[in-house]
XYZ file of C-alpha atoms in Angstrom:
226
model
C 91.240 113.904 85.764
C 92.694 116.321 83.398
C 93.399 118.699 86.645
C 94.938 116.245 88.448
C 96.848 114.536 85.564
C 97.424 117.672 82.862
C 96.572 120.633 83.536
C 99.142 122.949 85.767
C 97.096 124.758 88.201
C 100.095 127.364 89.175
C 103.966 127.213 88.358
C 106.185 126.152 90.653
C 107.517 128.801 92.532
C 111.322 129.443 90.923
C 114.315 128.442 93.715
C 117.873 130.297 93.522
C 121.002 128.662 91.745
C 122.751 128.451 94.689
C 119.994 126.875 96.956
C 119.186 124.111 93.821
C 122.818 123.023 94.362
C 122.065 122.976 98.404
C 119.120 120.795 97.341
C 120.350 118.316 94.941
C 123.491 117.631 97.560
C 120.883 116.924 99.633
C 118.896 114.723 97.901
C 121.977 112.430 96.698
C 123.132 111.856 100.486
C 119.657 111.184 101.021
C 118.906 108.819 98.175
C 122.088 106.978 99.120
C 121.231 106.893 103.206
C 117.206 105.398 102.157
C 118.256 103.328 99.501
C 120.780 101.612 102.077
C 118.234 101.154 105.083
C 115.775 99.591 102.412
C 117.707 97.298 101.337
C 118.748 96.189 104.711
C 115.144 96.030 105.660
C 114.158 92.964 103.498
C 117.398 91.884 104.493
C 116.020 90.895 107.680
C 113.716 88.004 108.366
C 110.451 88.252 108.269
C 108.373 88.681 112.204
C 112.208 89.896 113.337
C 111.957 92.797 115.819
C 114.452 95.102 113.748
C 112.182 96.113 110.977
C 109.656 98.168 112.203
C 113.324 100.260 113.310
C 114.400 99.800 109.919
C 111.337 100.956 108.294
C 110.838 103.842 110.935
C 114.380 104.873 110.305
C 113.391 104.836 106.317
C 110.418 106.946 106.893
C 112.879 109.231 109.062
C 115.892 109.817 106.830
C 113.379 110.789 104.053
C 111.556 112.989 105.360
C 114.427 115.329 106.939
C 116.245 114.489 103.633
C 112.850 116.744 101.936
C 112.528 119.255 104.745
C 116.272 119.741 104.955
C 116.859 120.290 101.325
C 114.346 123.491 100.979
C 111.071 124.599 100.619
C 108.060 122.016 99.949
C 104.625 123.087 98.660
C 101.259 121.315 98.868
C 100.442 122.395 95.447
C 96.488 123.095 94.217
C 94.238 122.093 91.304
C 91.805 123.918 89.783
C 88.272 123.401 90.715
C 85.057 125.284 89.482
C 87.755 128.313 88.324
C 88.958 128.200 91.789
C 92.128 127.234 93.003
C 91.850 123.993 95.503
C 94.181 121.233 97.690
C 93.723 118.444 95.399
C 91.772 115.704 98.608
C 88.926 113.803 97.157
C 90.518 112.867 93.734
C 93.560 112.253 94.600
C 92.595 109.259 97.159
C 89.603 107.947 94.277
C 92.738 107.771 92.124
C 94.625 105.864 95.015
C 91.515 103.354 95.263
C 91.511 102.482 91.288
C 94.898 102.259 91.142
C 94.464 99.472 94.060
C 91.722 98.002 92.046
C 94.038 97.232 88.828
C 96.630 95.721 91.121
C 94.378 93.827 92.727
C 93.276 92.473 89.132
C 97.099 91.637 88.301
C 96.909 89.989 91.587
C 94.193 87.306 90.579
C 96.459 87.020 87.398
C 99.668 86.424 89.074
C 98.771 84.513 91.686
C 98.828 81.582 89.470
C 102.866 82.390 88.687
C 104.735 81.087 90.949
C 107.424 82.610 91.043
C 105.938 85.768 90.761
C 103.494 84.892 93.219
C 105.855 84.366 95.619
C 108.093 87.988 95.810
C 104.563 89.447 96.329
C 104.153 86.667 99.345
C 107.287 87.710 100.665
C 106.610 91.449 100.608
C 102.592 90.724 102.021
C 104.981 88.586 104.488
C 106.091 91.209 106.752
C 102.428 92.843 106.648
C 101.417 89.721 108.198
C 103.792 88.656 110.439
C 102.878 92.227 112.879
C 100.543 93.294 114.342
C 98.367 94.958 112.089
C 97.523 98.281 114.004
C 101.593 98.794 114.226
C 102.236 98.123 110.642
C 99.225 100.197 109.401
C 100.834 102.629 111.199
C 104.092 102.576 109.495
C 102.671 102.087 106.119
C 100.646 105.114 106.615
C 104.025 106.700 107.876
C 105.876 106.037 104.942
C 103.825 106.199 101.965
C 103.745 109.759 103.054
C 107.763 110.265 103.792
C 108.263 108.408 100.567
C 106.304 111.779 98.881
C 107.345 114.280 100.558
C 111.087 113.239 99.131
C 110.139 111.796 95.614
C 107.402 113.247 94.723
C 108.359 117.015 96.975
C 111.916 117.575 97.392
C 113.581 115.199 94.546
C 111.474 116.614 92.333
C 112.447 120.161 92.800
C 115.387 119.462 92.356
C 115.301 118.125 88.556
C 114.632 120.035 85.153
C 111.190 120.881 85.144
C 111.067 119.216 81.576
C 111.944 115.289 82.230
C 111.563 115.643 86.476
C 108.100 113.294 86.625
C 110.507 110.334 84.148
C 113.335 110.821 86.348
C 111.764 111.097 90.152
C 110.142 107.499 89.189
C 113.072 106.458 87.216
C 114.995 107.116 90.918
C 112.189 105.551 92.959
C 112.811 102.330 90.733
C 116.205 102.422 92.156
C 116.290 103.271 95.211
C 113.589 100.094 95.670
C 115.887 97.919 93.529
C 117.906 97.095 97.179
C 114.815 95.730 98.339
C 115.407 92.949 95.663
C 111.551 91.677 94.592
C 110.916 92.242 91.279
C 107.427 92.475 92.133
C 107.957 95.923 94.406
C 110.656 97.543 91.836
C 106.973 96.776 89.502
C 105.243 98.629 91.822
C 107.511 101.555 92.242
C 107.800 102.041 88.654
C 103.575 102.169 88.047
C 103.018 103.845 91.336
C 106.033 106.056 90.523
C 104.716 107.235 87.308
C 100.875 108.286 88.327
C 101.636 110.240 91.350
C 103.908 111.820 89.363
C 102.146 113.093 86.744
C 100.075 114.369 89.691
C 102.878 115.951 91.335
C 103.126 117.873 88.154
C 99.981 119.182 87.574
C 99.424 120.448 91.166
C 102.644 121.613 91.989
C 103.086 119.782 95.782
C 103.022 116.996 97.820
C 98.970 116.680 98.556
C 97.423 114.922 95.466
C 100.755 112.238 95.624
C 100.789 111.564 99.591
C 97.402 111.117 99.232
C 97.269 109.272 96.031
C 100.123 106.525 97.597
C 98.845 106.281 100.953
C 95.091 104.905 99.904
C 96.917 102.815 97.735
C 99.065 101.481 99.618
C 96.299 100.756 102.917
C 94.420 98.741 100.372
C 97.106 96.929 99.251
C 97.612 96.118 102.686
C 94.381 95.449 103.988
C 93.010 93.312 100.587
C 95.796 92.073 98.785
C 96.685 89.270 101.420
C 93.161 87.469 100.903
C 93.618 88.483 97.438
C 97.287 85.334 97.863
C 95.225 83.626 100.741
C 98.212 84.975 103.034
C-alpha cells in the first residue's frame, strides 16, 4: 500500500511551458463542457432514453479532452525491486473502498434525506438494462480517470496536484445536484489522486475507480432495497 499511495516510483516527465499552457487551455474547456453534460444527465427523468446518449457524450468529452491535452502515462510502482504496472493492488483498493461505502450505506439508509439522495442515483441504474448500465459505468470510470488523473493532474503544479485535482473533480460533480454523489467524488478523488502521484500514471486510478464503481452498482441497490 505504501508503494501505491506514497512512494513515487518514477519522476513524471517534464513538459515544456508551451505544451503546459496548451494542456491547461484544453483542460479548462473540457471541464466546462463536461460539467454541463453531467448536469444535463441528471436533469432528465429516470428511465428516459436520453440519459444514455448524455452519459456517453460525457465519457467522450473526458476522453477527447484527455488525449487532446497531451501525452498520458500508465505509470509504474516498485515491486520486488522492479518497476511494474499497478494492477492487483489498485483493484484491491477499489474493493476495500467499496466495502467502506457499503458499510456507510447501511448507516445512511436510516437517514431519510441521505437515503433519498442515494436512491436517486441508484434509480438511474435500476431503471436501465443492466448490461448497458455496467458498460456505461465502466466507460465513464475510465474516461474520468483519463481526464482528471491524467490530463488535469498533469496540468497542475505537482506539489498541490492531488488536492487541486480532487477539488476540480468535486466541482465538476456539483451540477448533478446530489450531495451524496459529490461526497463520493471527494473521497474517491483523494484515493485515486494519491495513486496517481505515487505511480505517475492513470492505470492504478482507473482500476480502482472501475472496481469501486462496479461494486457500488451491483451491491449498493441491495443495501437500499432497490
